[in-house]
PDB file of C-alpha atoms in Angstrom:
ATOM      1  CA  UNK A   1     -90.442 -90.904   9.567  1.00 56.00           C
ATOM      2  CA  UNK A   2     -93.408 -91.296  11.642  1.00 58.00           C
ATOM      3  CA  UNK A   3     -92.979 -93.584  14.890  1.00 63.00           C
ATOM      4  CA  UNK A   4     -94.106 -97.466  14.680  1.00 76.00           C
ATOM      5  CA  UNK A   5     -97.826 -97.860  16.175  1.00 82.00           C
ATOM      6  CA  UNK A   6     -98.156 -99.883  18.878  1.00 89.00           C
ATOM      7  CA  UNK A   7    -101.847 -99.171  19.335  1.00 93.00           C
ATOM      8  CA  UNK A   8    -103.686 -99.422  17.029  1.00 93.00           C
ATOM      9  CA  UNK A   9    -106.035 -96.577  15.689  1.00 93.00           C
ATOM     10  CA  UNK A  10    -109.365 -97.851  16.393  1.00 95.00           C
ATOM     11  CA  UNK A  11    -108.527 -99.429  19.994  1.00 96.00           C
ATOM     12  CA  UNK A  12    -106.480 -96.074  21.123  1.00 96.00           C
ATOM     13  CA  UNK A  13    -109.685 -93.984  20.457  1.00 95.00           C
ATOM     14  CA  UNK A  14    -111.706 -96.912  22.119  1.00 96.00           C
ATOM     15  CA  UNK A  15    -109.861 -96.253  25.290  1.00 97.00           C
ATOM     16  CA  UNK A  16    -109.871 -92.651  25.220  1.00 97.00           C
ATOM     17  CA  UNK A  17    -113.387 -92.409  24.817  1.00 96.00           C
ATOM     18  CA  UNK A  18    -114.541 -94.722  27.695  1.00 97.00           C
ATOM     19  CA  UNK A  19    -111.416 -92.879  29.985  1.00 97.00           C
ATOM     20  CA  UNK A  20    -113.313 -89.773  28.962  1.00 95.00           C
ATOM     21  CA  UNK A  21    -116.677 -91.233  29.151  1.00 96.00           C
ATOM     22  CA  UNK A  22    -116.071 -91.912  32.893  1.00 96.00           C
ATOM     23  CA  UNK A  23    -112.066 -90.674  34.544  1.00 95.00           C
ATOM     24  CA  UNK A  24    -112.708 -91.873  37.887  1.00 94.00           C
ATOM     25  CA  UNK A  25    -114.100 -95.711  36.264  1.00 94.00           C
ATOM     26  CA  UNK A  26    -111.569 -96.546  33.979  1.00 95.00           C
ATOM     27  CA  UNK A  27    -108.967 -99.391  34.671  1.00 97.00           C
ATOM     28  CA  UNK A  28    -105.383 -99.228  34.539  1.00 97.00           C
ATOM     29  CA  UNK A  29    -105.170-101.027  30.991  1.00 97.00           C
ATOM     30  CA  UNK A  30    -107.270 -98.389  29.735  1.00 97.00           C
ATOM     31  CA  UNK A  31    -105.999 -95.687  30.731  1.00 98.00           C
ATOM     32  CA  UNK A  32    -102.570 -96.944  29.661  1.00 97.00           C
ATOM     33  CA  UNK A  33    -103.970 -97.862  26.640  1.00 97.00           C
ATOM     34  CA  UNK A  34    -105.417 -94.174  25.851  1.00 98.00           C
ATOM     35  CA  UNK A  35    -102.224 -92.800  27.146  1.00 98.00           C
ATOM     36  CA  UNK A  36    -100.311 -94.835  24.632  1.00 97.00           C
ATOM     37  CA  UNK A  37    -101.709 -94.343  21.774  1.00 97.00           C
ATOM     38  CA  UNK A  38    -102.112 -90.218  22.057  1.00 97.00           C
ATOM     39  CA  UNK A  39     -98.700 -89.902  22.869  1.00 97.00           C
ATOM     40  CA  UNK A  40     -98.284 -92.553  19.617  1.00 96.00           C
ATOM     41  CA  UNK A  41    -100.823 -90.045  17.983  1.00 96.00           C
ATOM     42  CA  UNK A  42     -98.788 -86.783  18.682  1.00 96.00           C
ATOM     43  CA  UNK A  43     -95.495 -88.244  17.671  1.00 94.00           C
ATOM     44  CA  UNK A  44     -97.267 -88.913  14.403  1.00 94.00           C
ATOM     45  CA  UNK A  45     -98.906 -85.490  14.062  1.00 94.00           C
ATOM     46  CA  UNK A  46     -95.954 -83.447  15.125  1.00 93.00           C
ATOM     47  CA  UNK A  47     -93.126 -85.962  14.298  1.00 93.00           C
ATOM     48  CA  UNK A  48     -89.776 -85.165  14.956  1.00 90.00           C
ATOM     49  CA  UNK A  49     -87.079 -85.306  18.315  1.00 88.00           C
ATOM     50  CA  UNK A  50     -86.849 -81.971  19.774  1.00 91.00           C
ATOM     51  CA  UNK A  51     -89.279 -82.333  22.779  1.00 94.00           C
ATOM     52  CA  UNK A  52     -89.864 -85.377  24.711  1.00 94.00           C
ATOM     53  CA  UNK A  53     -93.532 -86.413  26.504  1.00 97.00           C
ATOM     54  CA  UNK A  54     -93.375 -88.302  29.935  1.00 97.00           C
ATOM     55  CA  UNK A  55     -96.762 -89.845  31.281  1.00 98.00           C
ATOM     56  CA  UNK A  56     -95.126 -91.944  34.028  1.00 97.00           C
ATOM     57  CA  UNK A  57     -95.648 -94.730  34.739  1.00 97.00           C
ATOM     58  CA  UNK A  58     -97.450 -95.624  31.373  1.00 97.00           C
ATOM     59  CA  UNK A  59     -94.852 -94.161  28.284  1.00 96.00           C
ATOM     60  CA  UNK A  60     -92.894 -91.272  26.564  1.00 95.00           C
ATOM     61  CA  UNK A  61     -92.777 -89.994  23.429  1.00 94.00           C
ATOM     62  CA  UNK A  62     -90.106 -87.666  21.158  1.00 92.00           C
ATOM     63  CA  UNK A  63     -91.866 -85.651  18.495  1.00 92.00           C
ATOM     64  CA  UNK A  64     -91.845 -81.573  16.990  1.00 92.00           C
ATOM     65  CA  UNK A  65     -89.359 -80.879  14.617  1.00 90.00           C
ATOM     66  CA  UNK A  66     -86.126 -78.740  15.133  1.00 86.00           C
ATOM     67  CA  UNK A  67     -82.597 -79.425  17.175  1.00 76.00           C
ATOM     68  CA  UNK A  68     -81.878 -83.027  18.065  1.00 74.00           C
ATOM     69  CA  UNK A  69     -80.593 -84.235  21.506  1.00 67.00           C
ATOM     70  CA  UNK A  70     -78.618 -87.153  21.258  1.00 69.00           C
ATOM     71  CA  UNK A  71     -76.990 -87.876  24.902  1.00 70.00           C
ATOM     72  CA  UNK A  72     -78.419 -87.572  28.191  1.00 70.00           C
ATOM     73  CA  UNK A  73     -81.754 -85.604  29.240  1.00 72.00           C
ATOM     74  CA  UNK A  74     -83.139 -83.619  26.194  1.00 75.00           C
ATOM     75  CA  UNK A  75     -83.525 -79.996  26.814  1.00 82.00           C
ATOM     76  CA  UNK A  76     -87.457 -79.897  25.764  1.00 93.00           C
ATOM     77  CA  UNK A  77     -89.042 -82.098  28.767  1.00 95.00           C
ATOM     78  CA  UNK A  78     -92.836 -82.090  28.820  1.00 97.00           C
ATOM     79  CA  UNK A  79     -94.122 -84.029  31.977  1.00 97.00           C
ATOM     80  CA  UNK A  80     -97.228 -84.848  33.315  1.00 98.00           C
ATOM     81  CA  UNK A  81     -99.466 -87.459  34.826  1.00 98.00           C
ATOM     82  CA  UNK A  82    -101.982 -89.640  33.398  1.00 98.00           C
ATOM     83  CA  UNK A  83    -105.247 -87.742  34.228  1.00 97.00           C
ATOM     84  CA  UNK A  84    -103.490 -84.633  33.332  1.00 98.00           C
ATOM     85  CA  UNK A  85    -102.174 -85.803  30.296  1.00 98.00           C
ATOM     86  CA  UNK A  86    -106.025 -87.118  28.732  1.00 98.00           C
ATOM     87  CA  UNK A  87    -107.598 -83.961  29.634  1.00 97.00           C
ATOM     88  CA  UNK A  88    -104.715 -82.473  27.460  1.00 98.00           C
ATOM     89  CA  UNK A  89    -105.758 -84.895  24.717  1.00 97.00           C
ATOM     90  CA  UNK A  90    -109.178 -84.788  24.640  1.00 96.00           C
ATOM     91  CA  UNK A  91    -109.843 -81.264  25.156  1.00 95.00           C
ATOM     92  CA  UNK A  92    -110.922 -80.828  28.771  1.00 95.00           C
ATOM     93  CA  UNK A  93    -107.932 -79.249  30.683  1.00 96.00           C
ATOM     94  CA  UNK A  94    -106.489 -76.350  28.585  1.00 97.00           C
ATOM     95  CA  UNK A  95    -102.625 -76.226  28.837  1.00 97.00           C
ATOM     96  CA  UNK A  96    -102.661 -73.358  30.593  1.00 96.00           C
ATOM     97  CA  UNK A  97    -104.979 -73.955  33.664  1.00 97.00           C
ATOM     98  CA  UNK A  98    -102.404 -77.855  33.537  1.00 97.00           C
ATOM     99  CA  UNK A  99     -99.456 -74.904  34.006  1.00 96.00           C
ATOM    100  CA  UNK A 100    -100.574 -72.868  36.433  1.00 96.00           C
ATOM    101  CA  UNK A 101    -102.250 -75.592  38.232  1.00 97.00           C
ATOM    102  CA  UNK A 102     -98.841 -77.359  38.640  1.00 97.00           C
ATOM    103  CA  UNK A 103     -99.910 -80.507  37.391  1.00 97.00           C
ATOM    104  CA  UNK A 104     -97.758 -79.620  34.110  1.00 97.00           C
ATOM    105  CA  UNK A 105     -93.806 -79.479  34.335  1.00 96.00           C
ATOM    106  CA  UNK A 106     -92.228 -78.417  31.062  1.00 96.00           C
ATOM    107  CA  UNK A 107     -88.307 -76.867  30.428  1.00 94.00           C
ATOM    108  CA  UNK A 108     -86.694 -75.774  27.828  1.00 91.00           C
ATOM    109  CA  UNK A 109     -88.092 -73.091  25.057  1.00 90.00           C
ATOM    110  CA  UNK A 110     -90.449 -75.659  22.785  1.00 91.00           C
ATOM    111  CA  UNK A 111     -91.535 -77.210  25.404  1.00 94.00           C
ATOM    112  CA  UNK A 112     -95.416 -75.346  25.017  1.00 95.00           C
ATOM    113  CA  UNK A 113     -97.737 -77.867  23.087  1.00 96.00           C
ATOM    114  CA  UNK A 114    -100.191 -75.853  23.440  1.00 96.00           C
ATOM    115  CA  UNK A 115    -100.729 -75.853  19.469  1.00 95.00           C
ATOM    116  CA  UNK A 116    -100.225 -79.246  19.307  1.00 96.00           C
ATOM    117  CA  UNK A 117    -103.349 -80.005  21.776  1.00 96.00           C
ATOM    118  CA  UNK A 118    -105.941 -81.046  21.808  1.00 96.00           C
ATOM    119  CA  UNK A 119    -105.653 -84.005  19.426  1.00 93.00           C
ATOM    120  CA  UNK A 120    -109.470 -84.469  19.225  1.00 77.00           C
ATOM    121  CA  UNK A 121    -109.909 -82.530  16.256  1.00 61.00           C
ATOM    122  CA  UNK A 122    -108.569 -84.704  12.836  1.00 47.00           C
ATOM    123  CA  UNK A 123    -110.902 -87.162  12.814  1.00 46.00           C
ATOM    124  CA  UNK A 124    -109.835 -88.665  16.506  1.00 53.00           C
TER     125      UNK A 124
END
């Protein structure tokens, strides 16, 4: 079962579009706002609870099918910042260059979105 929206569709890609259309000019609601609703969007592309998405301060996510935590920290941990996290989304930072870079801190063996990114493509 896909995860509730809290954003909705149309103000999610509002937000990522003006975070995109300008990083450095975009306010904290918007930002959270475009964070939000693409970690919303991959938990509804890729749904399931074997890896878990942190964008401190702004949200987290489970999603990708497979093994199931259920008590204390999952073993899949994808975490990133904001900035980092967007460019992921929209296409602009590949996953790699966010991994080497050190701005990307995954564990655990599906822990690689990389084919799960970017989610521009689908009609975003």
């Amino acid at each position: 079962m896909p995860p509730r929206r809290r954003i909705a569709t149309d103000a999610g890609r509002a937000a990522l579009a003006a975070w995109q259309a300008d990083p450095a000019a975009a306010d904290r609601t918007t930002t959270a706002t475009a964070v939000r609703w693409a970690l919303e969007e991959l938990a509804t592309r890729s749904p399931g609870r074997t890896v878990e998405v942190r964008v401190p301060p702004f949200g987290a996510t489970q999603c990708i099918a497979g093994p199931v935590h259920t008590r204390g920290t999952p073993p899949n941990v994808v975490e990133t910042d904001a900035a980092t996290w967007l460019g992921l989304v929209a296409g602009t930072l590949a996953w790699s260059d966010a991994l080497a870079s050190g701005r990307l801190r995954t564990s655990g063996q599906r822990a690689d979105l990389s084919a799960h990114l970017p989610l521009t493509g689908g009609g975003v």
